[in-house]
GROMACS .gro file of C-alpha atoms in nm:
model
  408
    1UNK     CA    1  12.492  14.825  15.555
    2UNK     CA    2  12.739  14.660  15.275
    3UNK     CA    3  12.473  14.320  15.338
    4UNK     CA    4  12.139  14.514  15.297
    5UNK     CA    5  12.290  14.716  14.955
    6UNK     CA    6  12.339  14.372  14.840
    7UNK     CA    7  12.068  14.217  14.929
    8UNK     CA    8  11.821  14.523  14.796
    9UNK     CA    9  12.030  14.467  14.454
   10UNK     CA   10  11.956  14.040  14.444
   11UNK     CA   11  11.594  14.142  14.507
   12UNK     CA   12  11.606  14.426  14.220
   13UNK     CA   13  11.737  14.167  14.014
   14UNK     CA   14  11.498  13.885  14.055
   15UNK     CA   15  11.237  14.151  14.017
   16UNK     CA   16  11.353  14.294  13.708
   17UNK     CA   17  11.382  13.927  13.592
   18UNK     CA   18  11.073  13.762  13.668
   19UNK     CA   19  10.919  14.097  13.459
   20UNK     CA   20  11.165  14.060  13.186
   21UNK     CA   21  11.013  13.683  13.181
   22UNK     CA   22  10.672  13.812  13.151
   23UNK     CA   23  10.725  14.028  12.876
   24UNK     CA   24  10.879  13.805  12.664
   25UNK     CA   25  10.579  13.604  12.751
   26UNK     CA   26  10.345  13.839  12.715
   27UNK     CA   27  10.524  13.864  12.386
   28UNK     CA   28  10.542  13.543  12.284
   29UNK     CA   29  10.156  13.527  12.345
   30UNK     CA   30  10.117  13.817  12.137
   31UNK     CA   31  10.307  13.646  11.851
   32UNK     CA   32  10.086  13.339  11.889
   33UNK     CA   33   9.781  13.492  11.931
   34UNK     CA   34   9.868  13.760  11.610
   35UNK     CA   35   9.979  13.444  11.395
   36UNK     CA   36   9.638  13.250  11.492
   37UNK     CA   37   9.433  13.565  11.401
   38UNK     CA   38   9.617  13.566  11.070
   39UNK     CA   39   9.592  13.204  11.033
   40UNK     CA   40   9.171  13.216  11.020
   41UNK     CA   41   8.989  13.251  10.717
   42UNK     CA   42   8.727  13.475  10.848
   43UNK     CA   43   8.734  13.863  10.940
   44UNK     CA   44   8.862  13.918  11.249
   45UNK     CA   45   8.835  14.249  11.449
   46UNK     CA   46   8.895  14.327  11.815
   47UNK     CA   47   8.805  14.648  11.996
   48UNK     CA   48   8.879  14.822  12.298
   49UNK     CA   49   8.600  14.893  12.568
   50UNK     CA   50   8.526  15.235  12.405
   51UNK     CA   51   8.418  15.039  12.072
   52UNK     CA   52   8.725  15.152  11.906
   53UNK     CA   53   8.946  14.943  11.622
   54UNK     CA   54   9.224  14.769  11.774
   55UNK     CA   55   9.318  14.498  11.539
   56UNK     CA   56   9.185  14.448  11.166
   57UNK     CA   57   9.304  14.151  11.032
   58UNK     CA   58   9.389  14.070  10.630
   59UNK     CA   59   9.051  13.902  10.588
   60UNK     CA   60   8.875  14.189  10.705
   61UNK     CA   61   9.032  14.434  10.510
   62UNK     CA   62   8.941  14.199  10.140
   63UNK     CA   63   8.574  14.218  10.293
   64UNK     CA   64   8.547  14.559  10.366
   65UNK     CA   65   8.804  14.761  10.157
   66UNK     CA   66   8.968  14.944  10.426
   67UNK     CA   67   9.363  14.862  10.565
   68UNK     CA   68   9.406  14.851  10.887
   69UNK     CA   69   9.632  15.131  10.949
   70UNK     CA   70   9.273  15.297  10.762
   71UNK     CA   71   9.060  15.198  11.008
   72UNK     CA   72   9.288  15.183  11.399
   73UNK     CA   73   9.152  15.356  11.625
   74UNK     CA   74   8.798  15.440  11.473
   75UNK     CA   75   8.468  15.334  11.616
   76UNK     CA   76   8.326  15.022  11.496
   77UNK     CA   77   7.953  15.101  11.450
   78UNK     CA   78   7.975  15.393  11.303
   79UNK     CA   79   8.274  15.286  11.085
   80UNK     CA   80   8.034  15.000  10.898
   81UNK     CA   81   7.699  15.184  10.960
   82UNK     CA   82   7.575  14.858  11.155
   83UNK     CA   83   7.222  14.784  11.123
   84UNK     CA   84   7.129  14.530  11.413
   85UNK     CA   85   6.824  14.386  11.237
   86UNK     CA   86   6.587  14.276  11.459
   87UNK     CA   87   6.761  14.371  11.792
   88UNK     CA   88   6.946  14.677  11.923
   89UNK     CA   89   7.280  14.733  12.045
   90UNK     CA   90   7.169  14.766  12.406
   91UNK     CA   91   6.987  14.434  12.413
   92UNK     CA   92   7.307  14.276  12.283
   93UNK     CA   93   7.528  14.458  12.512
   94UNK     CA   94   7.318  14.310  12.798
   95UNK     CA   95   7.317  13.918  12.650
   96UNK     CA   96   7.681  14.003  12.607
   97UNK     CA   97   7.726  14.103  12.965
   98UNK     CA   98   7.599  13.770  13.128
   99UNK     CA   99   7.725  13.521  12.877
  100UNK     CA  100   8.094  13.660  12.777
  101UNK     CA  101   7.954  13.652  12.472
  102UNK     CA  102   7.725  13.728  12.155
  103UNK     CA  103   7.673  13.590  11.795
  104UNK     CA  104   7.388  13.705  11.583
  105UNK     CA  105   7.293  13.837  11.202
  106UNK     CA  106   7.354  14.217  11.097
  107UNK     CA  107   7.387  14.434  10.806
  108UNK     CA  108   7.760  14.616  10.756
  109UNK     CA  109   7.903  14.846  10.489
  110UNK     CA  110   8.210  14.840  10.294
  111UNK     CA  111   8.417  15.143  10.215
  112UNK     CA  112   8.200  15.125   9.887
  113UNK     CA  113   7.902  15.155  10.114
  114UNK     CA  114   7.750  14.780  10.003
  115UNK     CA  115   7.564  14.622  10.182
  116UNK     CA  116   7.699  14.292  10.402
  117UNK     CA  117   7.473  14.035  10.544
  118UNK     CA  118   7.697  13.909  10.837
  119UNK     CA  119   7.695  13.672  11.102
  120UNK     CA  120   7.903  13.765  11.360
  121UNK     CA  121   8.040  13.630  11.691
  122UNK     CA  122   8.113  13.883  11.999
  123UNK     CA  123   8.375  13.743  12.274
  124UNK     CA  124   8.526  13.924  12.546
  125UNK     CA  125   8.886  14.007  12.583
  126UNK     CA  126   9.087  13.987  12.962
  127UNK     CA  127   9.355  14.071  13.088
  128UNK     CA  128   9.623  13.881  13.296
  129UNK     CA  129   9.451  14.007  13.573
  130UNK     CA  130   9.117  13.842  13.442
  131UNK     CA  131   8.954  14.228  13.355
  132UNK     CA  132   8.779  14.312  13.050
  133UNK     CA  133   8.996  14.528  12.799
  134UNK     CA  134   8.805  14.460  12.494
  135UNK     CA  135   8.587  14.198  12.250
  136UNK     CA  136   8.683  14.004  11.977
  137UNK     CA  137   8.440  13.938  11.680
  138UNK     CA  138   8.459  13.682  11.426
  139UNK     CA  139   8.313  13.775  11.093
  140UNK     CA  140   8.134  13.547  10.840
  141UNK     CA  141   7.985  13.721  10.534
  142UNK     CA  142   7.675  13.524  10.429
  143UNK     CA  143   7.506  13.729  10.195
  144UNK     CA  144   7.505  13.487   9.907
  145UNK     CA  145   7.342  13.226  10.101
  146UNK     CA  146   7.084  13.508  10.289
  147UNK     CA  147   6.997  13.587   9.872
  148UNK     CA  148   6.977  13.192   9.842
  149UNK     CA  149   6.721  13.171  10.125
  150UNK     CA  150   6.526  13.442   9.964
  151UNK     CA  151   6.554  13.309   9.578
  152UNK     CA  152   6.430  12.956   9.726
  153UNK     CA  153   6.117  13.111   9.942
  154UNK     CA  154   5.993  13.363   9.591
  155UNK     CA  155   6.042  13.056   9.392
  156UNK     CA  156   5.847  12.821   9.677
  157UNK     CA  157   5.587  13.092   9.674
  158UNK     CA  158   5.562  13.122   9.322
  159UNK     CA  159   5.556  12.761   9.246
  160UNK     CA  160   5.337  12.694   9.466
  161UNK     CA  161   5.111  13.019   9.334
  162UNK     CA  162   5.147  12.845   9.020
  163UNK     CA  163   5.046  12.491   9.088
  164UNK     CA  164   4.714  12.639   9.236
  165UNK     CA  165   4.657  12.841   8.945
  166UNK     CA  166   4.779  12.515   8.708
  167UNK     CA  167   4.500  12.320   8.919
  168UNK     CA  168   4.224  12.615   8.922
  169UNK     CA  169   4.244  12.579   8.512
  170UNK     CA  170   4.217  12.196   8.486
  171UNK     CA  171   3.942  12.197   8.703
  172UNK     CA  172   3.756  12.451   8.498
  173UNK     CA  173   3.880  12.305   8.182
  174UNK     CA  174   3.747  11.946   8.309
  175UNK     CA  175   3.418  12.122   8.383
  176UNK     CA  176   3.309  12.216   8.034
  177UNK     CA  177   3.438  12.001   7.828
  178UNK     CA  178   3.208  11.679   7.689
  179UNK     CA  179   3.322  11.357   7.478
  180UNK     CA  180   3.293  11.350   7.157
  181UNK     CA  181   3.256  10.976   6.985
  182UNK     CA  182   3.240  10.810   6.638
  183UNK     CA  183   3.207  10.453   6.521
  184UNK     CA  184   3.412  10.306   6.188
  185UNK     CA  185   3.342   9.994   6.036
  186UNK     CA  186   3.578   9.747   5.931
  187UNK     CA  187   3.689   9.984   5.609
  188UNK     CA  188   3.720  10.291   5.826
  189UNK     CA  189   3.391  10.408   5.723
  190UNK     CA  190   3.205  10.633   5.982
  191UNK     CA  191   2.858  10.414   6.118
  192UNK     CA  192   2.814  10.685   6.394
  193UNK     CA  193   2.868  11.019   6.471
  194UNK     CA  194   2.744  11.241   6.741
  195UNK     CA  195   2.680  11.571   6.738
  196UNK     CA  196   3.006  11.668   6.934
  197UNK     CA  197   3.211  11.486   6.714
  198UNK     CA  198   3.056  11.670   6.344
  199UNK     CA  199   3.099  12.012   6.528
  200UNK     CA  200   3.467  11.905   6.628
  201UNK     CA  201   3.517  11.790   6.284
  202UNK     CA  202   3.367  12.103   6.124
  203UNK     CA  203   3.074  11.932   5.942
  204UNK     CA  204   2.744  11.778   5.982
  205UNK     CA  205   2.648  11.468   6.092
  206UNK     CA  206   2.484  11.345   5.741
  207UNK     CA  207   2.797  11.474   5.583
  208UNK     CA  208   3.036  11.242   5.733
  209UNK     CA  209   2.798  10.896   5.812
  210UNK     CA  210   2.936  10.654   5.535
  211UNK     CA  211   3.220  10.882   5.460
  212UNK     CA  212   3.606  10.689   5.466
  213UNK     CA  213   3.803  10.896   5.743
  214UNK     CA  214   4.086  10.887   5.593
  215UNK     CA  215   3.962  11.009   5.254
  216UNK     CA  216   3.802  11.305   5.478
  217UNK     CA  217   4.126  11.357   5.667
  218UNK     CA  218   4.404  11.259   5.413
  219UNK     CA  219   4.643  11.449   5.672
  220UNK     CA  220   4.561  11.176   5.969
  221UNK     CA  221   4.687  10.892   5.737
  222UNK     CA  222   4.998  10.709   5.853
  223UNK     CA  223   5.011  10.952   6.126
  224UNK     CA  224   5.020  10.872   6.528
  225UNK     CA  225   4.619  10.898   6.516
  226UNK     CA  226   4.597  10.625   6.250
  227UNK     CA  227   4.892  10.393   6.442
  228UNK     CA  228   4.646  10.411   6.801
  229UNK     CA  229   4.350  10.293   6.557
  230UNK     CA  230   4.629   9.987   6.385
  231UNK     CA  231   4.727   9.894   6.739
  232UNK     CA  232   4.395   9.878   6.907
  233UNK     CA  233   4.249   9.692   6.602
  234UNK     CA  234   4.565   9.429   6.579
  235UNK     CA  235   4.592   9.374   6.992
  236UNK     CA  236   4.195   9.389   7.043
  237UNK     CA  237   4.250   9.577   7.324
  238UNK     CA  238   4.143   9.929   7.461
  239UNK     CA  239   4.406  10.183   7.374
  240UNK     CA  240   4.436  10.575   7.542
  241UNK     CA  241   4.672  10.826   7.333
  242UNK     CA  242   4.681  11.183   7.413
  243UNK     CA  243   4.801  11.311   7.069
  244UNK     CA  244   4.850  11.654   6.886
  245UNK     CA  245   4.708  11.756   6.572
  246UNK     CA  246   4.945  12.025   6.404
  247UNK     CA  247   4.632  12.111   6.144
  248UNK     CA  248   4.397  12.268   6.389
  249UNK     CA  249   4.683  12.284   6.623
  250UNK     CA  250   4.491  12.144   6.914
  251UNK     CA  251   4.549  11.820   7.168
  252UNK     CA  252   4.289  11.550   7.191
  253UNK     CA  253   4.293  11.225   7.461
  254UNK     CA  254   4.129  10.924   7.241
  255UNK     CA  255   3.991  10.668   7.378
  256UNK     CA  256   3.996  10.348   7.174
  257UNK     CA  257   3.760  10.083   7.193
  258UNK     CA  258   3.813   9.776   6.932
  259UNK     CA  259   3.538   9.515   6.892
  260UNK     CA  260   3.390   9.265   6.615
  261UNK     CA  261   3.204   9.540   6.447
  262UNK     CA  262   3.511   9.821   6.410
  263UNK     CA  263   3.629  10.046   6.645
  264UNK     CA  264   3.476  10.303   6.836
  265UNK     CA  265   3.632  10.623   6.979
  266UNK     CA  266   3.542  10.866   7.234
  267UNK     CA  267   3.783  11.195   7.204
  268UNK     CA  268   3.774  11.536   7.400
  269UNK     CA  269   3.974  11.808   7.333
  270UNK     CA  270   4.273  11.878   7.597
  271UNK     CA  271   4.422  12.181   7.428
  272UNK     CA  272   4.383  12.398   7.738
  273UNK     CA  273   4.497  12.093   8.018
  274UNK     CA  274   4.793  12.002   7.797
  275UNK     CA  275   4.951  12.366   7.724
  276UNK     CA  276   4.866  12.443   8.115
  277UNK     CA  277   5.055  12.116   8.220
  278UNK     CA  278   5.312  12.210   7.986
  279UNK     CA  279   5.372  12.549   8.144
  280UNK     CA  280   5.383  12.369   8.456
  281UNK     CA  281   5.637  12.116   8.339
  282UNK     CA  282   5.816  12.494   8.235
  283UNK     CA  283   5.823  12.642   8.546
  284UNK     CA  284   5.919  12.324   8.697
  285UNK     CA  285   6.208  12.281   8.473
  286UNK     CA  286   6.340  12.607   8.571
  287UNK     CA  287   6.307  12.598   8.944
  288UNK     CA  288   6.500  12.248   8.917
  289UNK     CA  289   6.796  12.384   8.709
  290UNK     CA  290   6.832  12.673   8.966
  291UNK     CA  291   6.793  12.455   9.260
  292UNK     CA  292   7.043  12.127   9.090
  293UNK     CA  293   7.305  12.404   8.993
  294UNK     CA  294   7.269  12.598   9.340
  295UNK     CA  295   7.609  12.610   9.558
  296UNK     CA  296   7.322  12.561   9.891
  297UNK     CA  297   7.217  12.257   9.971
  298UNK     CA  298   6.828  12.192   9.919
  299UNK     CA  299   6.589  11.900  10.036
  300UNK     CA  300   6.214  11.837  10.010
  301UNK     CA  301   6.058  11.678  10.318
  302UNK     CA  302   5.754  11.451  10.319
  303UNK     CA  303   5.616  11.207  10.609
  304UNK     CA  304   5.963  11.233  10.749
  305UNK     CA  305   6.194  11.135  10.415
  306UNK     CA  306   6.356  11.288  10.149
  307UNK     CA  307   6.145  11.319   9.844
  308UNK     CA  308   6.409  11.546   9.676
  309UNK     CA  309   6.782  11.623   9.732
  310UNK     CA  310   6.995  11.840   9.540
  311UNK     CA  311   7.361  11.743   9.442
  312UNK     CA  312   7.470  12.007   9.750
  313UNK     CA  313   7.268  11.863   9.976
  314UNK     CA  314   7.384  11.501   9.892
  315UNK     CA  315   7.751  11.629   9.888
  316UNK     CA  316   7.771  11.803  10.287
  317UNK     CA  317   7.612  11.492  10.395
  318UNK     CA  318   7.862  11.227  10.204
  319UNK     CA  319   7.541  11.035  10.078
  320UNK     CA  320   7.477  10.977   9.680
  321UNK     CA  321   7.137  11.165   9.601
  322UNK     CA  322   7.010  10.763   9.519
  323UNK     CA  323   7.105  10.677   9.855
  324UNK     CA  324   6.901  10.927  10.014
  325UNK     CA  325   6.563  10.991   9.796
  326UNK     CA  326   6.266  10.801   9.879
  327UNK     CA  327   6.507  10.536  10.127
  328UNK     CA  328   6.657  10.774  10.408
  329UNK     CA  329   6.430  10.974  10.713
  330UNK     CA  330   6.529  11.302  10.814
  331UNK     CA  331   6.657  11.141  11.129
  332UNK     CA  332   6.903  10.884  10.993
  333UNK     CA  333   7.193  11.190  10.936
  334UNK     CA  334   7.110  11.428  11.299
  335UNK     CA  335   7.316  11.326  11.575
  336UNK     CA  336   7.137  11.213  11.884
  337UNK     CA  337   7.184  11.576  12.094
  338UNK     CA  338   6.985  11.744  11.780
  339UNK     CA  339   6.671  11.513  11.711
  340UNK     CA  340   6.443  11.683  11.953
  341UNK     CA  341   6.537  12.022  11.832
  342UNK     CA  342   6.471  11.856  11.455
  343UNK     CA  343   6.151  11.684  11.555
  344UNK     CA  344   5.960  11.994  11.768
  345UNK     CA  345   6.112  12.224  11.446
  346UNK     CA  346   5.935  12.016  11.234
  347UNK     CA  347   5.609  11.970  11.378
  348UNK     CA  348   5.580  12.339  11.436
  349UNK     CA  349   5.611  12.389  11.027
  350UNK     CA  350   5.342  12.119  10.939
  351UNK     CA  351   5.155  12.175  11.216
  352UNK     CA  352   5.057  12.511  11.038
  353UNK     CA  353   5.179  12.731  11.356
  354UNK     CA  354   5.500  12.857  11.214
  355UNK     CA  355   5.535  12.892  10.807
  356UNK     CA  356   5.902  12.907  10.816
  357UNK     CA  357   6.225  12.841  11.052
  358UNK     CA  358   6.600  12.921  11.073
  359UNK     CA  359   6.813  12.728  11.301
  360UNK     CA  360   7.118  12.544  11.342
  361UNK     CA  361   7.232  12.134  11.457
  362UNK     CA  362   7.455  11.869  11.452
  363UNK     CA  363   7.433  11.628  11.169
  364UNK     CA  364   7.651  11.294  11.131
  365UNK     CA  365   7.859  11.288  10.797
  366UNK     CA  366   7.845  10.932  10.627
  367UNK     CA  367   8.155  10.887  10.729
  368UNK     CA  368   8.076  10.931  11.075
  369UNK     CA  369   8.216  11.245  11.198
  370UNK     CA  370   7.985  11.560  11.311
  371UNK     CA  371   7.930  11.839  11.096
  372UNK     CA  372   7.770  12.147  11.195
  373UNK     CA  373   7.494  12.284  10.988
  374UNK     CA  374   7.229  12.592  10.939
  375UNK     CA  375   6.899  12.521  10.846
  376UNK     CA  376   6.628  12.694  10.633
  377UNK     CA  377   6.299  12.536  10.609
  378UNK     CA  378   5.977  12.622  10.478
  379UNK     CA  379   5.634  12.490  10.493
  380UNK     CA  380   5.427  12.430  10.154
  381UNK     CA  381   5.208  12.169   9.982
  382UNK     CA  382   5.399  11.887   9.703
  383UNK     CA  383   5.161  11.686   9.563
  384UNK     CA  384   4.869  11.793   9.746
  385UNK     CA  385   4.997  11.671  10.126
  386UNK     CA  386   5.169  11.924  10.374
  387UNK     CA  387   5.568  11.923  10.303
  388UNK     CA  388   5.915  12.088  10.369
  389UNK     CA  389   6.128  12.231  10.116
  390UNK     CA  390   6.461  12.399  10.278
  391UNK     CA  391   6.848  12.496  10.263
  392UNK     CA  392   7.122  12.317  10.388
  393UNK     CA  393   7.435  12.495  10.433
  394UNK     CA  394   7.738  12.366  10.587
  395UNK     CA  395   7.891  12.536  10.857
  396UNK     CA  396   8.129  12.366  11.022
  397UNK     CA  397   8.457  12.550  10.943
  398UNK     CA  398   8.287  12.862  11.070
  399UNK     CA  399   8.231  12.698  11.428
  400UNK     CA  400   8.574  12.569  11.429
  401UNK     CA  401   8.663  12.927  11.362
  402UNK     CA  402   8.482  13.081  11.631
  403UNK     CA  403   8.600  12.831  11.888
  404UNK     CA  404   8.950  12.871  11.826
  405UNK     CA  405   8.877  13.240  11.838
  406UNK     CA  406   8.689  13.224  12.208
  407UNK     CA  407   8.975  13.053  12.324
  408UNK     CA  408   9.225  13.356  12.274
   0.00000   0.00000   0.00000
């Protein structure tokens, strides 16, 4: 009896061991995991199976405004007022279900009630025993670069609106407009005249035959009219100025014609082509400051190579914008496992059967390495010819992030 006490109590005592080791396992795990949670940059939140707030790290209580101890124990959806976009929370729960996990857009609140464009990723939570106990979601908060995206595609449209409009005028401007032309003699007297030129000067043809130009238009002395006369007459060759006259404040294009007799010139008026092109040149101007200051990178694609890069887009690839305009394909900087994913995207957009895409690859850095990316890319016309302008935004810390959460 004395030998079965004892040996119950060794047993007891191994028992009691090996779960003392397990606990201070379990808690050791617990300490690791809790310190890797509070080591990531990104919202972190983990619920139970009922949907309820089990852990709320520091990062999600900047991005929302609640503490933790504010928020433990409360259900999730309601909590943030999720929105699931275009999808549903039963369609995700039954992705969820057959791949362990989920990762998707959605709309949150804050405790102010603002609105959060998110992207989150859904992983599940086991036990020792390998049974589900919960999820784990990783945050990212991409609203600024959502209100990016949507900044660049008004300002596509619009520019593009604009360039049709710019291109509408001209054409109608080019349509009813005629030359007007005059001949001068040696001493800048007039020999010819037609009748578009005396309306365009204001007078009639018998009043300005045998007149001296500049004793008719003391104001066009020494001015840039009378240098494109000097130069064509001292070089003998054909000269084309497109030049403003602040007196009737209109533009002209002269074309100037020197020969043994004088110099003739055939002029139009290009009042309405030059203030429309200078709107253009505007609008331009301001869509390039926006785009050249923007924190997202942004490209222009045409017959498969950068026509334009921003200093963003330049930057998360390690190439100088020189290095890339004009020289590099789309090609040279996606890694090998994402070209066919690049070159069906891209034919879909120019092919004219999708006007816009959102997707994510692999591109190689300059310096080698991978970086992940997330892709915005729209289909329009630049310079008459079907193009891509898009949004480049780098992504790679956010993967990292998610793996290193999936791995809990």
């Amino acid at each position: 009896l004395t030998i079965a006490f004892f040996t119950f109590l060794v047993t007891l005592f191994r028992l009691m061991m090996r779960e003392l080791k397990v606990n201070m396992d379990n808690a050791e795990r617990l300490k690791f995991s809790d310190s890797l949670i509070n080591s990531i940059t990104n919202p972190i939140i983990i619920i139970d199976r009922k949907l309820r707030i089990k852990s709320w790290n520091k990062y999600a209580e900047k991005l929302y405004g609640w503490s933790e101890n504010e928020v433990l124990g409360k259900e999730l959806i309601p909590l943030l007022q999720i929105d699931f976009l275009h999808t549903d929370f039963e369609s995700i729960s039954a992705f969820y279900q057959k791949n362990e996990y989920w990762s998707g857009e959605m709309i949150h609140h804050n405790k102010n009630n603002r609105q959060i464009h998110v992207q989150a990723t859904v992983s599940r939570v086991r036990n020792q025993q390998g049974k589900i106990i919960g999820a784990v979601s990783v945050i990212t908060d991409i609203t600024l670069s959502k209100s990016m995206e949507k900044q660049l595609q008004v300002l596509s449209a619009n520019l593009e609106r604009e360039v049709r409009r710019k291109v509408a005028e001209l054409n109608h401007v080019f349509d009813r407009i005629t030359d007007a032309f005059i001949a001068l003699d040696h001493e800048w007297n007039y020999t010819y005249v037609n009748e578009k030129a005396a309306e365009l000067h204001g007078l009639n043809i018998e009043e300005l035959l045998g007149k001296n130009i500049w004793e008719l238009h003391p104001d066009l002395k020494d001015g840039p009219f009378h240098d494109a006369l000097e130069e064509a007459r001292e070089s003998m060759q054909p000269v084309k100025k497109q030049l403003y006259y602040p007196k009737s404040n209109q533009w002209f294009e002269d074309l100037i014609y020197p020969s043994a007799d004088g110099i003739s010139i055939y002029y139009h008026d290009i009042t309405d082509k030059k203030r429309a092109e200078l709107k253009l040149q505007e609008a331009e101007n301001r869509f390039r400051r926006l785009v050249e200051e923007s924190m997202v990178g942004v490209y222009i694609l045409q017959h498969g190579k950068y026509l334009y890069v921003n200093p963003r887009c330049a930057e998360i690839t390690g190439y100088s914008v020189d290095e890339m305009v004009g020289k590099m394909n789309i090609l040279d900087i996606i890694s090998p496992k994402s070209i066919p994913l690049v070159k069906e995207n891209i034919e879909l957009r120019l092919s004219g059967k999708v006007s816009s895409m959102h997707y994510e690859l692999e591109a190689v850095h300059k310096k080698g390495h991978m970086i992940q990316v997330e892709v915005f890319g729209s289909y329009i016309l630049y310079n008459g010819e079907p193009a891509i302008i898009g949004s480049l935004i780098d992504i790679s810390t956010r993967k990292k992030a998610e793996e290193q959460v999936i791995l809990l």
